[in-house]
Tab-separated table of C-alpha atoms in Angstrom:
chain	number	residue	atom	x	y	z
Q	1	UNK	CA	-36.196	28.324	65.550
Q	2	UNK	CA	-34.175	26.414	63.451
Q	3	UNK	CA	-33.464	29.482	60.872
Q	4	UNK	CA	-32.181	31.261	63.887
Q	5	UNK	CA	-29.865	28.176	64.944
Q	6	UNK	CA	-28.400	28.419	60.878
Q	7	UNK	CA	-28.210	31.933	61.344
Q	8	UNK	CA	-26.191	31.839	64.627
Q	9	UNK	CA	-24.016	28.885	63.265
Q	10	UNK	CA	-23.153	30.742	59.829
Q	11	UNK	CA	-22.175	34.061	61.980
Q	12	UNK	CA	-19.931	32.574	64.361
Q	13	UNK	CA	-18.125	30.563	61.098
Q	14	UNK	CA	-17.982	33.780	59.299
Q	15	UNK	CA	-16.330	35.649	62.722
Q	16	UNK	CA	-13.689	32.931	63.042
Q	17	UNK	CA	-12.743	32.726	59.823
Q	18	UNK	CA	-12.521	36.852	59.391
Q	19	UNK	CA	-10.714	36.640	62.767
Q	20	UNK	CA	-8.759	33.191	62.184
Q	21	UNK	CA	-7.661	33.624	58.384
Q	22	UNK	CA	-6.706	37.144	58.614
Q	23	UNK	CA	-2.569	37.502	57.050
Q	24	UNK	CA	-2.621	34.442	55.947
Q	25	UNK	CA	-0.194	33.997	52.986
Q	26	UNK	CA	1.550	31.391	50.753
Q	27	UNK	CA	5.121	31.714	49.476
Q	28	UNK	CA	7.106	30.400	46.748
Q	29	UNK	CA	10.791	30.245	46.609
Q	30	UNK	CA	13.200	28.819	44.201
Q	31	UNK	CA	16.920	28.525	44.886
Q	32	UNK	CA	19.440	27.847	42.157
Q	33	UNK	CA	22.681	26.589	43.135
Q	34	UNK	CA	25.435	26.516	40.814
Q	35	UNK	CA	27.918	23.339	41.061
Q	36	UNK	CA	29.881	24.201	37.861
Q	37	UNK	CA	32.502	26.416	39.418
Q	38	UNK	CA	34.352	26.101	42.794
Q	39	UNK	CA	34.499	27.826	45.815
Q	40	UNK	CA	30.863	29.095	45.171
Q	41	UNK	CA	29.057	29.750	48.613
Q	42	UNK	CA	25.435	29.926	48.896
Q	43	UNK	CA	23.409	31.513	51.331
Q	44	UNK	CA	23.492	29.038	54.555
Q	45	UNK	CA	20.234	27.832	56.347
Q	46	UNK	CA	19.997	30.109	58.953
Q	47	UNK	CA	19.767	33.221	56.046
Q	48	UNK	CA	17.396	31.416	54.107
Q	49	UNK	CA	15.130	30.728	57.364
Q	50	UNK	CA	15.599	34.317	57.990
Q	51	UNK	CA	13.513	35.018	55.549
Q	52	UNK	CA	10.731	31.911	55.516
Q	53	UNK	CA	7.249	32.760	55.166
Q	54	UNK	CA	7.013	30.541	58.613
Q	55	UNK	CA	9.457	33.144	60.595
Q	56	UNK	CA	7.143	35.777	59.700
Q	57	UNK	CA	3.653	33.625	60.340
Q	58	UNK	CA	3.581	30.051	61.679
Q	59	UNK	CA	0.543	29.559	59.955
Q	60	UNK	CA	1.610	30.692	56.248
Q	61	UNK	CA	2.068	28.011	53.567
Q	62	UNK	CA	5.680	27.729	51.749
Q	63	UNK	CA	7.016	25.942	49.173
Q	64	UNK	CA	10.714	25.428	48.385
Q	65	UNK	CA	11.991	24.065	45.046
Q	66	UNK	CA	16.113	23.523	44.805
Q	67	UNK	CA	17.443	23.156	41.234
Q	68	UNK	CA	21.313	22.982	40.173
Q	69	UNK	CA	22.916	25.049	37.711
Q	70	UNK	CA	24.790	22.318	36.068
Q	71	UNK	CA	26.752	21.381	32.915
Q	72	UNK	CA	24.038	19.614	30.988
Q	73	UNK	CA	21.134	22.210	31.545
Q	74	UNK	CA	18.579	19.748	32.508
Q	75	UNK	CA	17.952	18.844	36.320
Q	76	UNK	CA	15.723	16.779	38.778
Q	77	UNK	CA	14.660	19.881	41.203
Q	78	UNK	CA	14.239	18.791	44.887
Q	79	UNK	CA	10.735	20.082	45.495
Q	80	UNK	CA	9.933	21.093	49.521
Q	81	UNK	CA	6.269	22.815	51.034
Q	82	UNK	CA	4.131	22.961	54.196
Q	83	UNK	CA	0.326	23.658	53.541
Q	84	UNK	CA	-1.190	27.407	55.158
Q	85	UNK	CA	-3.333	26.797	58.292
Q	86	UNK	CA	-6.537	27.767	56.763
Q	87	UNK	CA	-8.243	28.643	59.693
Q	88	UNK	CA	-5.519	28.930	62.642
Q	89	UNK	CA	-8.500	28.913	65.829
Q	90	UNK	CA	-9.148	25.446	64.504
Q	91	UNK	CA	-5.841	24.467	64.306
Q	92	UNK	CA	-3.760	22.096	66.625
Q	93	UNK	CA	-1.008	24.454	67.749
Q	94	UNK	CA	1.354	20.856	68.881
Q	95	UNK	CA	1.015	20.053	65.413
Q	96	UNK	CA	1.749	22.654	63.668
Q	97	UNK	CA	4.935	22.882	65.551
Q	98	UNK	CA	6.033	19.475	64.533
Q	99	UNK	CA	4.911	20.231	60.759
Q	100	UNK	CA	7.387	23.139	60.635
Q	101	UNK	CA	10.211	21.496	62.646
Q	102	UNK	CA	9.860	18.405	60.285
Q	103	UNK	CA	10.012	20.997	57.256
Q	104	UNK	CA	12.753	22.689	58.576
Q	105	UNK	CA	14.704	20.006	59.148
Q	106	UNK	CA	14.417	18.452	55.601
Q	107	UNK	CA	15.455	21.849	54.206
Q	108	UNK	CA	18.589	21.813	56.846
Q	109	UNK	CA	19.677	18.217	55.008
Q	110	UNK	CA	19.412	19.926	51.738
Q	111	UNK	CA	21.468	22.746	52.442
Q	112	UNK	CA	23.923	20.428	54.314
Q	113	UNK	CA	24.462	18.213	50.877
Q	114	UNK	CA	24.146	21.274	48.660
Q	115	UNK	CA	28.064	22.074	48.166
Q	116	UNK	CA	29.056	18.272	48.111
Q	117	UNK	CA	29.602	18.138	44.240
Q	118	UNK	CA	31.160	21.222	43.755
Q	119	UNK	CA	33.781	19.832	41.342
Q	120	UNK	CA	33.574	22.363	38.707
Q	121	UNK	CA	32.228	22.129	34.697
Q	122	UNK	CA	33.146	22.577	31.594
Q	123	UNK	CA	29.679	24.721	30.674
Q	124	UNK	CA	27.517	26.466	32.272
Q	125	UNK	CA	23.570	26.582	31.711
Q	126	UNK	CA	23.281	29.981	33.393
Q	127	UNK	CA	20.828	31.671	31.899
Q	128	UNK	CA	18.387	28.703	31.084
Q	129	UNK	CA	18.024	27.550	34.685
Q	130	UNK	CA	17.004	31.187	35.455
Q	131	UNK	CA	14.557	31.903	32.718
Q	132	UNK	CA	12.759	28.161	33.457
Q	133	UNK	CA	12.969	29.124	37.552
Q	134	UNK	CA	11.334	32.742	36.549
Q	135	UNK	CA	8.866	31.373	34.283
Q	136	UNK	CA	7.916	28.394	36.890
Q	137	UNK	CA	7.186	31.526	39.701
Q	138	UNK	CA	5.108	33.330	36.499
Q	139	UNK	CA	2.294	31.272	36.844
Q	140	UNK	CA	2.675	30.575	40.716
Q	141	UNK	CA	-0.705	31.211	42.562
Q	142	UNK	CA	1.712	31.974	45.944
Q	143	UNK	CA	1.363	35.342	47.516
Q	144	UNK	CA	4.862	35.910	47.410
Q	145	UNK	CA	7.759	34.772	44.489
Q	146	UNK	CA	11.029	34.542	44.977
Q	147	UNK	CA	14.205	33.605	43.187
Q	148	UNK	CA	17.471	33.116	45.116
Q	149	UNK	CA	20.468	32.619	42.709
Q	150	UNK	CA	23.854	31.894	43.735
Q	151	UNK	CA	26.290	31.908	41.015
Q	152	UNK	CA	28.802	34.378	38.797
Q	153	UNK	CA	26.018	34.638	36.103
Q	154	UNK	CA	29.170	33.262	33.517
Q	155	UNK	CA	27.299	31.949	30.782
Q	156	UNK	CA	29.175	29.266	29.047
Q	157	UNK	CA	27.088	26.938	26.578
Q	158	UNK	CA	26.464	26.715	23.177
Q	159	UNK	CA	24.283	29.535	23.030
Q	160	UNK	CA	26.994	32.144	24.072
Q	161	UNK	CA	30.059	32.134	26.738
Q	162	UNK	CA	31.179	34.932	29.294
Q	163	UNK	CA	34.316	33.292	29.871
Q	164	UNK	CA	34.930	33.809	25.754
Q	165	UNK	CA	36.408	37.801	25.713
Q	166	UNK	CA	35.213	38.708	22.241
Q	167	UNK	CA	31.501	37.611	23.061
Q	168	UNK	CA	32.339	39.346	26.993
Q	169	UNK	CA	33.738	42.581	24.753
Q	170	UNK	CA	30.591	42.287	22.717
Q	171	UNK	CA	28.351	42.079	26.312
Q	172	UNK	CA	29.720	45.241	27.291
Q	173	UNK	CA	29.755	47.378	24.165
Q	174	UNK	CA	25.896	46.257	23.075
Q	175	UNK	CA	24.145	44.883	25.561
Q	176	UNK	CA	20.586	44.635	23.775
Q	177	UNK	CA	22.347	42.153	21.089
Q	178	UNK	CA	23.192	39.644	23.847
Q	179	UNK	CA	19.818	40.166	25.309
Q	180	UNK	CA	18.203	39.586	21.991
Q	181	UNK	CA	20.514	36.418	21.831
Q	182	UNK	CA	19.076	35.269	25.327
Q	183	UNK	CA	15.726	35.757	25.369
Q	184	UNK	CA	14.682	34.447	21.642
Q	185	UNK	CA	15.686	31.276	22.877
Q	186	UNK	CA	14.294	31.119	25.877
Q	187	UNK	CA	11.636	33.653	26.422
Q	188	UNK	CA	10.514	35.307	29.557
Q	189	UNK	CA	6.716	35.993	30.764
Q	190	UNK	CA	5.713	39.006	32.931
Q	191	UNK	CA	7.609	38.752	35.955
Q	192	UNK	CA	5.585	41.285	38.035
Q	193	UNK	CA	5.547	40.567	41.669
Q	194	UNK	CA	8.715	38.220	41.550
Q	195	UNK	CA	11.696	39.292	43.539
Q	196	UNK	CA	15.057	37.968	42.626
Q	197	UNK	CA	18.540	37.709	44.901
Q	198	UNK	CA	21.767	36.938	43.241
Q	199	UNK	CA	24.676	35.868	45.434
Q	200	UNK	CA	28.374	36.073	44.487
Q	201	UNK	CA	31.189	36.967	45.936
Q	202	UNK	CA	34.102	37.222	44.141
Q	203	UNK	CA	37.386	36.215	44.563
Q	204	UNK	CA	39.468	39.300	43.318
Q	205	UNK	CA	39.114	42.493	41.181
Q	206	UNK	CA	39.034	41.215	37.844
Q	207	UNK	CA	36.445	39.117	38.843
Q	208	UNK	CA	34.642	41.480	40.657
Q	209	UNK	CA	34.228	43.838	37.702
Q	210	UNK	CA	33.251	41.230	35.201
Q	211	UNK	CA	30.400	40.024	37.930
Q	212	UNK	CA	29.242	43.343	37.650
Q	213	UNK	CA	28.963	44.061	34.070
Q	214	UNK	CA	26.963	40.851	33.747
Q	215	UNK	CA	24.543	41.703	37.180
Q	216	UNK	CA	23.700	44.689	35.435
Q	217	UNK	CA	23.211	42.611	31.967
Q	218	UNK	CA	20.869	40.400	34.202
Q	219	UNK	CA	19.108	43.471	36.208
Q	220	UNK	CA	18.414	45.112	32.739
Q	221	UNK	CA	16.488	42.050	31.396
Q	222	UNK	CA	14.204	40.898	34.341
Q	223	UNK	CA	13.513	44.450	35.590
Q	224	UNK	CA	12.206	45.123	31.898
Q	225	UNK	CA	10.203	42.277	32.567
Q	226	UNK	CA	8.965	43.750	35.896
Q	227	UNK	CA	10.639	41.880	38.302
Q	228	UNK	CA	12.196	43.138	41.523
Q	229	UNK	CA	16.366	42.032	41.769
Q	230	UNK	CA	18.445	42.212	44.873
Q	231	UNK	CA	22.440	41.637	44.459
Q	232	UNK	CA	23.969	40.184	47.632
Q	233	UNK	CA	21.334	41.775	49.599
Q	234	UNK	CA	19.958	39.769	52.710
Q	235	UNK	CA	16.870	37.336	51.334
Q	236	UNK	CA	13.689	38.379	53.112
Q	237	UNK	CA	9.777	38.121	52.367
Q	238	UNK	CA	8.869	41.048	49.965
């Protein structure tokens, strides 16, 4: 009698969590924010909700990590998540509604302080912030991996400077030697399953075409590394 009881128990556990954790996923997303320019605009709240593992399933998990693009290179990230609903049929539907409104709000008040410093630098740790973001989503367990990065892409540190026209003449005629420049000091792992946005929008022709020759520059390295990139596209779960 009581082997059937066990029985009965362990079937009805393994229907509800077959039924219960079925779609279930966790998401990672990393914005980078560039405060060493002005007039930069990042994607706003609503766009970035738009595409929240939460809009698509209230039960998913999510984690959020802001980091600036700033002068110095080196920056405390703001770090934001909400734990997955492992088994939604036990879960307390109230609470789960205050969870994500309580998440959602403390990513609001992010967004809301994100352009308050926008004075404008010197340098620019461009390509640094990305490769540290990219390898940080590398070894992500999360379902999904995305990188949203809202800048020109205008390196401008020690290591090399788009806003120097010899080394931005040098960029366009060989590529591969800039590249090689880039990534030998700061490497990139396998990027597969990583999906990147870049957001500019620039403020007249000129700088229109140089934004381009250096999105391509950037497309060319981290799709050779397998990852997915997006320019000015609408973010959304991949």
């Amino acid at each position: 009698m009581r082997s059937k009881i066990a029985l009965f128990i362990l079937l009805i556990g393994s229907v509800i969590c077959l039924v219960g954790c079925k779609g279930n996923i966790t998401q990672h997303t990393i914005i980078l924010y560039d405060q060493t320019e002005k007039g930069f605009t990042c994607i706003n709240f609503e766009e970035w909700k738009a595409g929240s593992a939460l809009t698509e399933n209230k039960n998913n998990g999510e984690q959020l990590r802001i980091n600036l693009i700033t002068d110095v290179g080196f920056t405390k990230p703001i770090n934001l998540y909400i734990d997955e609903v492992p088994i939604p049929l036990l879960g307390n539907d109230y609470n789960r509604k205050t969870e994500i409104n309580t998440y959602y709000e403390n990513v609001r008040q992010v967004f809301n302080s994100m352009g308050i410093e926008k004075s404008g630098k010197a340098n620019s740790f461009v390509f640094k912030s990305i490769s540290e973001a990219l390898n940080t989503l590398a070894v992500s367990h999360s379902d999904k991996k995305q990188l949203i990065v809202t800048s020109d892409l205008r390196e401008n540190s020690p290591l090399y400077s788009f806003h120097n026209q010899e080394m931005l003449s040098i960029l366009k005629k060989s590529p591969d030697s800039v590249k090689n420049i880039f990534l030998t000091k700061y490497p990139l792992m396998d990027l597969s399953g990583i999906v990147v946005f870049l957001y500019y929008e620039p403020v007249d022709y000129s700088d229109s075409d140089v934004f381009e020759i250096i999105a391509d520059f950037y497309v060319s390295i981290l799709t050779s590394h397998n990852a997915t990139v997006y320019i000015n596209e609408p973010f959304k779960t991949n």
